[in-house]
Amino acid sequence: KAGVTQTPRYLIKTRGQQVTLSCSPISGHRSVSWYQQTPGQGLQFLFEYFSETQRNKGNFPGRFSGRQFSNSRSEMNVSTLELGDSALYLCASSLAPGRSEAFFGQGTRLTVV
Amino acid sequence: AQKVTQAQTEISVVEKEDVTLDCVYETRDTTYYLFWYKQPPSGELVFLIRRNSFDEQNEISGRYSWNFQKSTSSFNFTITASQVVDSAVYFCALTLYNQGGKLIFGQGTELSVKP
């Protein structure tokens, strides 16, 4: 069974640009969550999607957005990139929100220059 | 508000030593789930265990064991006879029953096992 797949693995963007990250969950999983990991703030929850609906949102500015498609694949978008957005972005999938194990992808390493 | 504290930032042990990683959580909710994840240098978070708030039974899985104590709001993780492959960052996390998949992570403990 394939795990959670995140693309791309590495990305370098310039300040002010926008970026889209993709996450394909484990087959059969309908819940997808996104996390930002930085050395200073650690792992922080961005948002969660289940059946194409955003169920939960973390404390991030509106520049961070996401969506989920009917096949459960999810994308997150960051507009007007700032240097502080440089981070490892991790996606997790689970069968159902919260009450089952969440399996993580290897992440997308975003560097903003 | 909910919070997870892993007071040990870094731990270094020699192979075959036992090591315990501490995790203390804060929540007023009575229904919640606790997790431990391992993050090797590759970056992927590897699921180790999930425990619900009504199940205080300790669990053992091979060289790994977990001690859940609601009275002290702790969910500690012990590795017996550590190996070099156990070197990684370990995260404890909490989610509330009514908050779906929102995991609140501790800051992580970096474990280094030297040969």
mmCIF file with all atom_site columns, C-alpha atoms in Angstrom:
data_model
loop_
_atom_site.group_PDB
_atom_site.id
_atom_site.type_symbol
_atom_site.label_atom_id
_atom_site.label_alt_id
_atom_site.label_comp_id
_atom_site.label_asym_id
_atom_site.label_entity_id
_atom_site.label_seq_id
_atom_site.pdbx_PDB_ins_code
_atom_site.Cartn_x
_atom_site.Cartn_y
_atom_site.Cartn_z
_atom_site.occupancy
_atom_site.B_iso_or_equiv
_atom_site.pdbx_formal_charge
_atom_site.auth_seq_id
_atom_site.auth_comp_id
_atom_site.auth_asym_id
_atom_site.auth_atom_id
_atom_site.pdbx_PDB_model_num
ATOM 1   C CA . LYS A 1 1   ? 0.000   0.000  0.000  1.00 0.00 ? 1   LYS A CA 1
ATOM 2   C CA . ALA A 1 2   ? 1.525   3.325  -1.053 1.00 0.00 ? 2   ALA A CA 1
ATOM 3   C CA . GLY A 1 3   ? 2.114   5.863  1.682  1.00 0.00 ? 3   GLY A CA 1
ATOM 4   C CA . VAL A 1 4   ? 1.363   9.566  1.724  1.00 0.00 ? 4   VAL A CA 1
ATOM 5   C CA . THR A 1 5   ? 2.981   11.266 -1.243 1.00 0.00 ? 5   THR A CA 1
ATOM 6   C CA . GLN A 1 6   ? 3.954   14.906 -1.209 1.00 0.00 ? 6   GLN A CA 1
ATOM 7   C CA . THR A 1 7   ? 5.211   16.811 -4.208 1.00 0.00 ? 7   THR A CA 1
ATOM 8   C CA . PRO A 1 8   ? 7.513   18.469 -4.804 1.00 0.00 ? 8   PRO A CA 1
ATOM 9   C CA . ARG A 1 9   ? 10.069  17.424 -2.187 1.00 0.00 ? 9   ARG A CA 1
ATOM 10  C CA . TYR A 1 10  ? 12.063  20.615 -2.450 1.00 0.00 ? 10  TYR A CA 1
ATOM 11  C CA . LEU A 1 11  ? 11.145  24.071 -3.628 1.00 0.00 ? 11  LEU A CA 1
ATOM 12  C CA . ILE A 1 12  ? 12.940  27.400 -3.779 1.00 0.00 ? 12  ILE A CA 1
ATOM 13  C CA . LYS A 1 13  ? 10.830  30.505 -4.268 1.00 0.00 ? 13  LYS A CA 1
ATOM 14  C CA . THR A 1 14  ? 11.384  34.232 -4.178 1.00 0.00 ? 14  THR A CA 1
ATOM 15  C CA . ARG A 1 15  ? 9.718   36.568 -1.718 1.00 0.00 ? 15  ARG A CA 1
ATOM 16  C CA . GLY A 1 16  ? 6.365   37.747 -3.017 1.00 0.00 ? 16  GLY A CA 1
ATOM 17  C CA . GLN A 1 17  ? 5.736   34.702 -5.191 1.00 0.00 ? 17  GLN A CA 1
ATOM 18  C CA . GLN A 1 18  ? 3.088   32.105 -4.529 1.00 0.00 ? 18  GLN A CA 1
ATOM 19  C CA . VAL A 1 19  ? 3.451   28.356 -4.227 1.00 0.00 ? 19  VAL A CA 1
ATOM 20  C CA . THR A 1 20  ? 1.224   25.294 -4.392 1.00 0.00 ? 20  THR A CA 1
ATOM 21  C CA . LEU A 1 21  ? 2.072   22.068 -2.598 1.00 0.00 ? 21  LEU A CA 1
ATOM 22  C CA . SER A 1 22  ? 0.387   18.751 -3.281 1.00 0.00 ? 22  SER A CA 1
ATOM 23  C CA . CYS A 1 23  ? -0.490  15.798 -1.082 1.00 0.00 ? 23  CYS A CA 1
ATOM 24  C CA . SER A 1 24  ? -1.867  12.410 -2.140 1.00 0.00 ? 24  SER A CA 1
ATOM 25  C CA . PRO A 1 25  ? -3.187  10.490 0.873  1.00 0.00 ? 25  PRO A CA 1
ATOM 26  C CA . ILE A 1 26  ? -3.096  6.764  1.440  1.00 0.00 ? 26  ILE A CA 1
ATOM 27  C CA . SER A 1 27  ? -5.724  5.013  -0.646 1.00 0.00 ? 27  SER A CA 1
ATOM 28  C CA . GLY A 1 28  ? -9.021  4.957  1.242  1.00 0.00 ? 28  GLY A CA 1
ATOM 29  C CA . HIS A 1 29  ? -8.089  7.784  3.583  1.00 0.00 ? 29  HIS A CA 1
ATOM 30  C CA . ARG A 1 30  ? -10.456 10.741 3.378  1.00 0.00 ? 30  ARG A CA 1
ATOM 31  C CA . SER A 1 31  ? -8.935  13.063 5.958  1.00 0.00 ? 31  SER A CA 1
ATOM 32  C CA . VAL A 1 32  ? -5.921  15.218 5.162  1.00 0.00 ? 32  VAL A CA 1
ATOM 33  C CA . SER A 1 33  ? -4.153  17.618 7.514  1.00 0.00 ? 33  SER A CA 1
ATOM 34  C CA . TRP A 1 34  ? -1.282  20.020 6.898  1.00 0.00 ? 34  TRP A CA 1
ATOM 35  C CA . TYR A 1 35  ? 1.460   21.091 9.288  1.00 0.00 ? 35  TYR A CA 1
ATOM 36  C CA . GLN A 1 36  ? 4.293   23.581 9.146  1.00 0.00 ? 36  GLN A CA 1
ATOM 37  C CA . GLN A 1 37  ? 7.561   22.657 10.835 1.00 0.00 ? 37  GLN A CA 1
ATOM 38  C CA . THR A 1 38  ? 10.205  25.273 11.639 1.00 0.00 ? 38  THR A CA 1
ATOM 39  C CA . PRO A 1 39  ? 13.139  25.203 14.081 1.00 0.00 ? 39  PRO A CA 1
ATOM 40  C CA . GLY A 1 40  ? 11.669  28.075 16.076 1.00 0.00 ? 40  GLY A CA 1
ATOM 41  C CA . GLN A 1 41  ? 7.977   27.217 16.225 1.00 0.00 ? 41  GLN A CA 1
ATOM 42  C CA . GLY A 1 42  ? 8.125   23.459 15.901 1.00 0.00 ? 42  GLY A CA 1
ATOM 43  C CA . LEU A 1 43  ? 5.196   21.597 14.360 1.00 0.00 ? 43  LEU A CA 1
ATOM 44  C CA . GLN A 1 44  ? 2.126   23.747 13.898 1.00 0.00 ? 44  GLN A CA 1
ATOM 45  C CA . PHE A 1 45  ? -1.265  22.749 12.549 1.00 0.00 ? 45  PHE A CA 1
ATOM 46  C CA . LEU A 1 46  ? -2.366  24.560 9.399  1.00 0.00 ? 46  LEU A CA 1
ATOM 47  C CA . PHE A 1 47  ? -5.684  23.010 8.377  1.00 0.00 ? 47  PHE A CA 1
ATOM 48  C CA . GLU A 1 48  ? -7.635  19.808 8.016  1.00 0.00 ? 48  GLU A CA 1
ATOM 49  C CA . TYR A 1 49  ? -9.897  18.597 5.241  1.00 0.00 ? 49  TYR A CA 1
ATOM 50  C CA . PHE A 1 50  ? -12.410 15.787 5.218  1.00 0.00 ? 50  PHE A CA 1
ATOM 51  C CA . SER A 1 51  ? -14.671 14.982 2.291  1.00 0.00 ? 51  SER A CA 1
ATOM 52  C CA . GLU A 1 52  ? -13.632 18.169 0.492  1.00 0.00 ? 52  GLU A CA 1
ATOM 53  C CA . THR A 1 53  ? -14.613 20.363 3.463  1.00 0.00 ? 53  THR A CA 1
ATOM 54  C CA . GLN A 1 54  ? -12.261 22.285 5.704  1.00 0.00 ? 54  GLN A CA 1
ATOM 55  C CA . ARG A 1 55  ? -13.027 21.090 9.224  1.00 0.00 ? 55  ARG A CA 1
ATOM 56  C CA . ASN A 1 56  ? -10.364 22.870 11.174 1.00 0.00 ? 56  ASN A CA 1
ATOM 57  C CA . LYS A 1 57  ? -7.971  25.737 10.685 1.00 0.00 ? 57  LYS A CA 1
ATOM 58  C CA . GLY A 1 58  ? -4.878  26.722 12.628 1.00 0.00 ? 58  GLY A CA 1
ATOM 59  C CA . ASN A 1 59  ? -3.716  30.193 13.516 1.00 0.00 ? 59  ASN A CA 1
ATOM 60  C CA . PHE A 1 60  ? -2.131  31.216 10.237 1.00 0.00 ? 60  PHE A CA 1
ATOM 61  C CA . PRO A 1 61  ? -2.753  34.287 8.056  1.00 0.00 ? 61  PRO A CA 1
ATOM 62  C CA . GLY A 1 62  ? -5.123  34.174 5.122  1.00 0.00 ? 62  GLY A CA 1
ATOM 63  C CA . ARG A 1 63  ? -2.155  33.832 2.752  1.00 0.00 ? 63  ARG A CA 1
ATOM 64  C CA . PHE A 1 64  ? -2.255  30.152 3.629  1.00 0.00 ? 64  PHE A CA 1
ATOM 65  C CA . SER A 1 65  ? -5.109  28.283 2.004  1.00 0.00 ? 65  SER A CA 1
ATOM 66  C CA . GLY A 1 66  ? -5.942  24.787 0.957  1.00 0.00 ? 66  GLY A CA 1
ATOM 67  C CA . ARG A 1 67  ? -8.443  22.568 -0.704 1.00 0.00 ? 67  ARG A CA 1
ATOM 68  C CA . GLN A 1 68  ? -9.321  18.922 -1.104 1.00 0.00 ? 68  GLN A CA 1
ATOM 69  C CA . PHE A 1 69  ? -10.529 17.219 -4.243 1.00 0.00 ? 69  PHE A CA 1
ATOM 70  C CA . SER A 1 70  ? -13.108 14.480 -4.661 1.00 0.00 ? 70  SER A CA 1
ATOM 71  C CA . ASN A 1 71  ? -10.336 11.849 -4.818 1.00 0.00 ? 71  ASN A CA 1
ATOM 72  C CA . SER A 1 72  ? -9.106  13.086 -1.401 1.00 0.00 ? 72  SER A CA 1
ATOM 73  C CA . ARG A 1 73  ? -5.943  14.610 -2.822 1.00 0.00 ? 73  ARG A CA 1
ATOM 74  C CA . SER A 1 74  ? -5.187  17.947 -1.249 1.00 0.00 ? 74  SER A CA 1
ATOM 75  C CA . GLU A 1 75  ? -3.290  21.074 -2.153 1.00 0.00 ? 75  GLU A CA 1
ATOM 76  C CA . MET A 1 76  ? -2.143  23.962 -0.057 1.00 0.00 ? 76  MET A CA 1
ATOM 77  C CA . ASN A 1 77  ? -1.285  27.354 -1.408 1.00 0.00 ? 77  ASN A CA 1
ATOM 78  C CA . VAL A 1 78  ? 0.789   30.134 0.077  1.00 0.00 ? 78  VAL A CA 1
ATOM 79  C CA . SER A 1 79  ? 0.546   33.523 -1.582 1.00 0.00 ? 79  SER A CA 1
ATOM 80  C CA . THR A 1 80  ? 2.851   36.519 -1.260 1.00 0.00 ? 80  THR A CA 1
ATOM 81  C CA . LEU A 1 81  ? 5.632   34.441 0.217  1.00 0.00 ? 81  LEU A CA 1
ATOM 82  C CA . GLU A 1 82  ? 7.684   35.806 3.079  1.00 0.00 ? 82  GLU A CA 1
ATOM 83  C CA . LEU A 1 83  ? 11.110  34.705 4.296  1.00 0.00 ? 83  LEU A CA 1
ATOM 84  C CA . GLY A 1 84  ? 9.467   33.318 7.429  1.00 0.00 ? 84  GLY A CA 1
ATOM 85  C CA . ASP A 1 85  ? 7.437   30.876 5.352  1.00 0.00 ? 85  ASP A CA 1
ATOM 86  C CA . SER A 1 86  ? 10.583  28.822 4.811  1.00 0.00 ? 86  SER A CA 1
ATOM 87  C CA . ALA A 1 87  ? 9.769   25.520 6.458  1.00 0.00 ? 87  ALA A CA 1
ATOM 88  C CA . LEU A 1 88  ? 9.082   21.837 6.060  1.00 0.00 ? 88  LEU A CA 1
ATOM 89  C CA . TYR A 1 89  ? 5.420   21.377 5.167  1.00 0.00 ? 89  TYR A CA 1
ATOM 90  C CA . LEU A 1 90  ? 4.026   18.020 6.188  1.00 0.00 ? 90  LEU A CA 1
ATOM 91  C CA . CYS A 1 91  ? 0.828   16.400 5.104  1.00 0.00 ? 91  CYS A CA 1
ATOM 92  C CA . ALA A 1 92  ? -0.919  13.677 7.094  1.00 0.00 ? 92  ALA A CA 1
ATOM 93  C CA . SER A 1 93  ? -3.738  11.380 6.068  1.00 0.00 ? 93  SER A CA 1
ATOM 94  C CA . SER A 1 94  ? -6.104  9.300  8.147  1.00 0.00 ? 94  SER A CA 1
ATOM 95  C CA . LEU A 1 95  ? -9.274  7.284  7.688  1.00 0.00 ? 95  LEU A CA 1
ATOM 96  C CA . ALA A 1 96  ? -11.327 9.647  9.803  1.00 0.00 ? 96  ALA A CA 1
ATOM 97  C CA . PRO A 1 97  ? -10.458 12.907 11.537 1.00 0.00 ? 97  PRO A CA 1
ATOM 98  C CA . GLY A 1 98  ? -8.778  12.493 14.893 1.00 0.00 ? 98  GLY A CA 1
ATOM 99  C CA . ARG A 1 99  ? -9.979  9.055  15.861 1.00 0.00 ? 99  ARG A CA 1
ATOM 100 C CA . SER A 1 100 ? -7.503  7.072  13.818 1.00 0.00 ? 100 SER A CA 1
ATOM 101 C CA . GLU A 1 101 ? -3.779  7.183  13.324 1.00 0.00 ? 101 GLU A CA 1
ATOM 102 C CA . ALA A 1 102 ? -2.440  9.926  11.079 1.00 0.00 ? 102 ALA A CA 1
ATOM 103 C CA . PHE A 1 103 ? 0.269   8.889  8.633  1.00 0.00 ? 103 PHE A CA 1
ATOM 104 C CA . PHE A 1 104 ? 2.650   11.529 7.393  1.00 0.00 ? 104 PHE A CA 1
ATOM 105 C CA . GLY A 1 105 ? 4.379   12.132 4.104  1.00 0.00 ? 105 GLY A CA 1
ATOM 106 C CA . GLN A 1 106 ? 8.043   13.055 3.797  1.00 0.00 ? 106 GLN A CA 1
ATOM 107 C CA . GLY A 1 107 ? 7.183   16.692 3.433  1.00 0.00 ? 107 GLY A CA 1
ATOM 108 C CA . THR A 1 108 ? 7.988   19.532 1.079  1.00 0.00 ? 108 THR A CA 1
ATOM 109 C CA . ARG A 1 109 ? 10.982  21.639 2.041  1.00 0.00 ? 109 ARG A CA 1
ATOM 110 C CA . LEU A 1 110 ? 10.172  25.217 1.008  1.00 0.00 ? 110 LEU A CA 1
ATOM 111 C CA . THR A 1 111 ? 12.915  27.819 0.972  1.00 0.00 ? 111 THR A CA 1
ATOM 112 C CA . VAL A 1 112 ? 11.995  31.444 0.381  1.00 0.00 ? 112 VAL A CA 1
ATOM 113 C CA . VAL A 1 113 ? 14.854  33.693 -0.715 1.00 0.00 ? 113 VAL A CA 1
ATOM 114 C CA . ALA B 2 1   ? -5.930  25.802 25.954 1.00 0.00 ? 1   ALA B CA 1
ATOM 115 C CA . GLN B 2 2   ? -4.125  22.602 25.238 1.00 0.00 ? 2   GLN B CA 1
ATOM 116 C CA . LYS B 2 3   ? -0.398  22.169 25.520 1.00 0.00 ? 3   LYS B CA 1
ATOM 117 C CA . VAL B 2 4   ? 2.191   19.421 25.246 1.00 0.00 ? 4   VAL B CA 1
ATOM 118 C CA . THR B 2 5   ? 5.560   19.776 26.939 1.00 0.00 ? 5   THR B CA 1
ATOM 119 C CA . GLN B 2 6   ? 8.629   17.715 26.244 1.00 0.00 ? 6   GLN B CA 1
ATOM 120 C CA . ALA B 2 7   ? 11.138  19.145 28.670 1.00 0.00 ? 7   ALA B CA 1
ATOM 121 C CA . GLN B 2 8   ? 14.089  17.171 27.330 1.00 0.00 ? 8   GLN B CA 1
ATOM 122 C CA . THR B 2 9   ? 15.406  18.905 24.239 1.00 0.00 ? 9   THR B CA 1
ATOM 123 C CA . GLU B 2 10  ? 18.280  16.510 23.632 1.00 0.00 ? 10  GLU B CA 1
ATOM 124 C CA . ILE B 2 11  ? 19.267  13.178 25.105 1.00 0.00 ? 11  ILE B CA 1
ATOM 125 C CA . SER B 2 12  ? 22.450  11.275 24.359 1.00 0.00 ? 12  SER B CA 1
ATOM 126 C CA . VAL B 2 13  ? 22.939  7.657  25.376 1.00 0.00 ? 13  VAL B CA 1
ATOM 127 C CA . VAL B 2 14  ? 25.256  4.817  24.554 1.00 0.00 ? 14  VAL B CA 1
ATOM 128 C CA . GLU B 2 15  ? 23.899  1.823  22.701 1.00 0.00 ? 15  GLU B CA 1
ATOM 129 C CA . LYS B 2 16  ? 22.100  -0.752 24.900 1.00 0.00 ? 16  LYS B CA 1
ATOM 130 C CA . GLU B 2 17  ? 21.194  1.813  27.534 1.00 0.00 ? 17  GLU B CA 1
ATOM 131 C CA . ASP B 2 18  ? 17.535  2.281  28.412 1.00 0.00 ? 18  ASP B CA 1
ATOM 132 C CA . VAL B 2 19  ? 16.134  5.755  27.846 1.00 0.00 ? 19  VAL B CA 1
ATOM 133 C CA . THR B 2 20  ? 12.855  7.438  28.819 1.00 0.00 ? 20  THR B CA 1
ATOM 134 C CA . LEU B 2 21  ? 11.392  10.372 26.949 1.00 0.00 ? 21  LEU B CA 1
ATOM 135 C CA . ASP B 2 22  ? 9.051   12.504 29.009 1.00 0.00 ? 22  ASP B CA 1
ATOM 136 C CA . CYS B 2 23  ? 5.780   14.030 27.856 1.00 0.00 ? 23  CYS B CA 1
ATOM 137 C CA . VAL B 2 24  ? 3.423   16.150 29.932 1.00 0.00 ? 24  VAL B CA 1
ATOM 138 C CA . TYR B 2 25  ? 0.153   17.440 28.513 1.00 0.00 ? 25  TYR B CA 1
ATOM 139 C CA . GLU B 2 26  ? -2.461  19.975 29.534 1.00 0.00 ? 26  GLU B CA 1
ATOM 140 C CA . THR B 2 27  ? -6.151  19.875 28.676 1.00 0.00 ? 27  THR B CA 1
ATOM 141 C CA . ARG B 2 28  ? -9.449  20.333 30.476 1.00 0.00 ? 28  ARG B CA 1
ATOM 142 C CA . ASP B 2 29  ? -11.239 17.987 28.120 1.00 0.00 ? 29  ASP B CA 1
ATOM 143 C CA . THR B 2 30  ? -11.970 14.491 29.334 1.00 0.00 ? 30  THR B CA 1
ATOM 144 C CA . THR B 2 31  ? -11.841 12.832 25.923 1.00 0.00 ? 31  THR B CA 1
ATOM 145 C CA . TYR B 2 32  ? -8.616  13.106 24.026 1.00 0.00 ? 32  TYR B CA 1
ATOM 146 C CA . TYR B 2 33  ? -5.965  11.078 22.251 1.00 0.00 ? 33  TYR B CA 1
ATOM 147 C CA . LEU B 2 34  ? -2.229  10.995 22.786 1.00 0.00 ? 34  LEU B CA 1
ATOM 148 C CA . PHE B 2 35  ? 0.372   10.031 20.230 1.00 0.00 ? 35  PHE B CA 1
ATOM 149 C CA . TRP B 2 36  ? 4.076   9.461  19.833 1.00 0.00 ? 36  TRP B CA 1
ATOM 150 C CA . TYR B 2 37  ? 5.813   9.992  16.507 1.00 0.00 ? 37  TYR B CA 1
ATOM 151 C CA . LYS B 2 38  ? 9.416   9.439  15.430 1.00 0.00 ? 38  LYS B CA 1
ATOM 152 C CA . GLN B 2 39  ? 11.077  11.757 12.920 1.00 0.00 ? 39  GLN B CA 1
ATOM 153 C CA . PRO B 2 40  ? 14.259  10.355 11.375 1.00 0.00 ? 40  PRO B CA 1
ATOM 154 C CA . PRO B 2 41  ? 16.565  12.629 9.343  1.00 0.00 ? 41  PRO B CA 1
ATOM 155 C CA . SER B 2 42  ? 14.513  11.896 6.200  1.00 0.00 ? 42  SER B CA 1
ATOM 156 C CA . GLY B 2 43  ? 11.804  14.124 7.669  1.00 0.00 ? 43  GLY B CA 1
ATOM 157 C CA . GLU B 2 44  ? 8.794   11.844 7.613  1.00 0.00 ? 44  GLU B CA 1
ATOM 158 C CA . LEU B 2 45  ? 6.910   11.494 10.898 1.00 0.00 ? 45  LEU B CA 1
ATOM 159 C CA . VAL B 2 46  ? 6.525   7.821  11.728 1.00 0.00 ? 46  VAL B CA 1
ATOM 160 C CA . PHE B 2 47  ? 3.529   6.837  13.843 1.00 0.00 ? 47  PHE B CA 1
ATOM 161 C CA . LEU B 2 48  ? 4.444   4.847  16.965 1.00 0.00 ? 48  LEU B CA 1
ATOM 162 C CA . ILE B 2 49  ? 1.388   4.730  19.199 1.00 0.00 ? 49  ILE B CA 1
ATOM 163 C CA . ARG B 2 50  ? -2.064  6.215  19.808 1.00 0.00 ? 50  ARG B CA 1
ATOM 164 C CA . ARG B 2 51  ? -3.759  6.081  23.183 1.00 0.00 ? 51  ARG B CA 1
ATOM 165 C CA . ASN B 2 52  ? -7.211  7.375  24.176 1.00 0.00 ? 52  ASN B CA 1
ATOM 166 C CA . SER B 2 53  ? -7.861  9.105  27.465 1.00 0.00 ? 53  SER B CA 1
ATOM 167 C CA . PHE B 2 54  ? -9.953  6.260  28.841 1.00 0.00 ? 54  PHE B CA 1
ATOM 168 C CA . ASP B 2 55  ? -7.283  3.635  28.398 1.00 0.00 ? 55  ASP B CA 1
ATOM 169 C CA . GLU B 2 56  ? -4.543  3.953  30.985 1.00 0.00 ? 56  GLU B CA 1
ATOM 170 C CA . GLN B 2 57  ? -3.077  0.539  30.359 1.00 0.00 ? 57  GLN B CA 1
ATOM 171 C CA . ASN B 2 58  ? 0.605   0.627  29.707 1.00 0.00 ? 58  ASN B CA 1
ATOM 172 C CA . GLU B 2 59  ? 1.699   -0.795 26.402 1.00 0.00 ? 59  GLU B CA 1
ATOM 173 C CA . ILE B 2 60  ? 4.772   -2.656 25.288 1.00 0.00 ? 60  ILE B CA 1
ATOM 174 C CA . SER B 2 61  ? 5.814   -3.228 21.705 1.00 0.00 ? 61  SER B CA 1
ATOM 175 C CA . GLY B 2 62  ? 9.148   -4.925 21.375 1.00 0.00 ? 62  GLY B CA 1
ATOM 176 C CA . ARG B 2 63  ? 11.773  -2.603 22.860 1.00 0.00 ? 63  ARG B CA 1
ATOM 177 C CA . TYR B 2 64  ? 9.263   0.234  23.156 1.00 0.00 ? 64  TYR B CA 1
ATOM 178 C CA . SER B 2 65  ? 6.944   0.821  26.083 1.00 0.00 ? 65  SER B CA 1
ATOM 179 C CA . TRP B 2 66  ? 4.607   3.619  27.082 1.00 0.00 ? 66  TRP B CA 1
ATOM 180 C CA . ASN B 2 67  ? 3.449   4.713  30.507 1.00 0.00 ? 67  ASN B CA 1
ATOM 181 C CA . PHE B 2 68  ? 0.213   6.741  30.533 1.00 0.00 ? 68  PHE B CA 1
ATOM 182 C CA . GLN B 2 69  ? -0.734  8.342  33.870 1.00 0.00 ? 69  GLN B CA 1
ATOM 183 C CA . LYS B 2 70  ? -3.753  10.642 33.904 1.00 0.00 ? 70  LYS B CA 1
ATOM 184 C CA . SER B 2 71  ? -3.082  11.616 37.515 1.00 0.00 ? 71  SER B CA 1
ATOM 185 C CA . THR B 2 72  ? 0.120   13.366 36.458 1.00 0.00 ? 72  THR B CA 1
ATOM 186 C CA . SER B 2 73  ? -0.969  14.137 32.856 1.00 0.00 ? 73  SER B CA 1
ATOM 187 C CA . SER B 2 74  ? 2.033   12.269 31.546 1.00 0.00 ? 74  SER B CA 1
ATOM 188 C CA . PHE B 2 75  ? 2.582   9.902  28.660 1.00 0.00 ? 75  PHE B CA 1
ATOM 189 C CA . ASN B 2 76  ? 6.189   8.769  28.830 1.00 0.00 ? 76  ASN B CA 1
ATOM 190 C CA . PHE B 2 77  ? 8.008   6.642  26.295 1.00 0.00 ? 77  PHE B CA 1
ATOM 191 C CA . THR B 2 78  ? 10.797  4.202  27.143 1.00 0.00 ? 78  THR B CA 1
ATOM 192 C CA . ILE B 2 79  ? 13.182  2.536  24.745 1.00 0.00 ? 79  ILE B CA 1
ATOM 193 C CA . THR B 2 80  ? 14.870  -0.512 26.219 1.00 0.00 ? 80  THR B CA 1
ATOM 194 C CA . ALA B 2 81  ? 18.345  -1.535 25.041 1.00 0.00 ? 81  ALA B CA 1
ATOM 195 C CA . SER B 2 82  ? 18.612  1.422  22.662 1.00 0.00 ? 82  SER B CA 1
ATOM 196 C CA . GLN B 2 83  ? 20.166  1.013  19.245 1.00 0.00 ? 83  GLN B CA 1
ATOM 197 C CA . VAL B 2 84  ? 21.845  3.454  16.872 1.00 0.00 ? 84  VAL B CA 1
ATOM 198 C CA . VAL B 2 85  ? 18.813  3.215  14.570 1.00 0.00 ? 85  VAL B CA 1
ATOM 199 C CA . ASP B 2 86  ? 16.708  4.738  17.356 1.00 0.00 ? 86  ASP B CA 1
ATOM 200 C CA . SER B 2 87  ? 18.484  8.063  16.818 1.00 0.00 ? 87  SER B CA 1
ATOM 201 C CA . ALA B 2 88  ? 15.801  10.535 15.754 1.00 0.00 ? 88  ALA B CA 1
ATOM 202 C CA . VAL B 2 89  ? 13.581  13.305 17.021 1.00 0.00 ? 89  VAL B CA 1
ATOM 203 C CA . TYR B 2 90  ? 10.585  12.033 18.966 1.00 0.00 ? 90  TYR B CA 1
ATOM 204 C CA . PHE B 2 91  ? 7.356   13.983 19.253 1.00 0.00 ? 91  PHE B CA 1
ATOM 205 C CA . CYS B 2 92  ? 4.502   13.599 21.672 1.00 0.00 ? 92  CYS B CA 1
ATOM 206 C CA . ALA B 2 93  ? 1.140   14.952 20.468 1.00 0.00 ? 93  ALA B CA 1
ATOM 207 C CA . LEU B 2 94  ? -2.400  15.506 21.704 1.00 0.00 ? 94  LEU B CA 1
ATOM 208 C CA . THR B 2 95  ? -5.709  15.828 19.907 1.00 0.00 ? 95  THR B CA 1
ATOM 209 C CA . LEU B 2 96  ? -9.124  16.471 21.381 1.00 0.00 ? 96  LEU B CA 1
ATOM 210 C CA . TYR B 2 97  ? -12.117 14.341 20.511 1.00 0.00 ? 97  TYR B CA 1
ATOM 211 C CA . ASN B 2 98  ? -14.017 17.317 19.129 1.00 0.00 ? 98  ASN B CA 1
ATOM 212 C CA . GLN B 2 99  ? -11.124 18.779 17.164 1.00 0.00 ? 99  GLN B CA 1
ATOM 213 C CA . GLY B 2 100 ? -10.749 16.031 14.635 1.00 0.00 ? 100 GLY B CA 1
ATOM 214 C CA . GLY B 2 101 ? -7.303  15.721 13.166 1.00 0.00 ? 101 GLY B CA 1
ATOM 215 C CA . LYS B 2 102 ? -5.706  18.758 14.772 1.00 0.00 ? 102 LYS B CA 1
ATOM 216 C CA . LEU B 2 103 ? -2.595  17.446 16.489 1.00 0.00 ? 103 LEU B CA 1
ATOM 217 C CA . ILE B 2 104 ? -0.889  19.614 19.092 1.00 0.00 ? 104 ILE B CA 1
ATOM 218 C CA . PHE B 2 105 ? 2.759   18.677 19.211 1.00 0.00 ? 105 PHE B CA 1
ATOM 219 C CA . GLY B 2 106 ? 5.407   19.048 21.853 1.00 0.00 ? 106 GLY B CA 1
ATOM 220 C CA . GLN B 2 107 ? 8.713   20.591 20.856 1.00 0.00 ? 107 GLN B CA 1
ATOM 221 C CA . GLY B 2 108 ? 10.316  17.215 20.380 1.00 0.00 ? 108 GLY B CA 1
ATOM 222 C CA . THR B 2 109 ? 13.220  15.380 21.988 1.00 0.00 ? 109 THR B CA 1
ATOM 223 C CA . GLU B 2 110 ? 16.275  14.673 19.895 1.00 0.00 ? 110 GLU B CA 1
ATOM 224 C CA . LEU B 2 111 ? 17.670  11.281 20.845 1.00 0.00 ? 111 LEU B CA 1
ATOM 225 C CA . SER B 2 112 ? 21.211  10.402 19.900 1.00 0.00 ? 112 SER B CA 1
ATOM 226 C CA . VAL B 2 113 ? 22.324  6.819  20.438 1.00 0.00 ? 113 VAL B CA 1
ATOM 227 C CA . LYS B 2 114 ? 26.066  6.365  20.131 1.00 0.00 ? 114 LYS B CA 1
ATOM 228 C CA . PRO B 2 115 ? 27.717  3.021  19.371 1.00 0.00 ? 115 PRO B CA 1
#
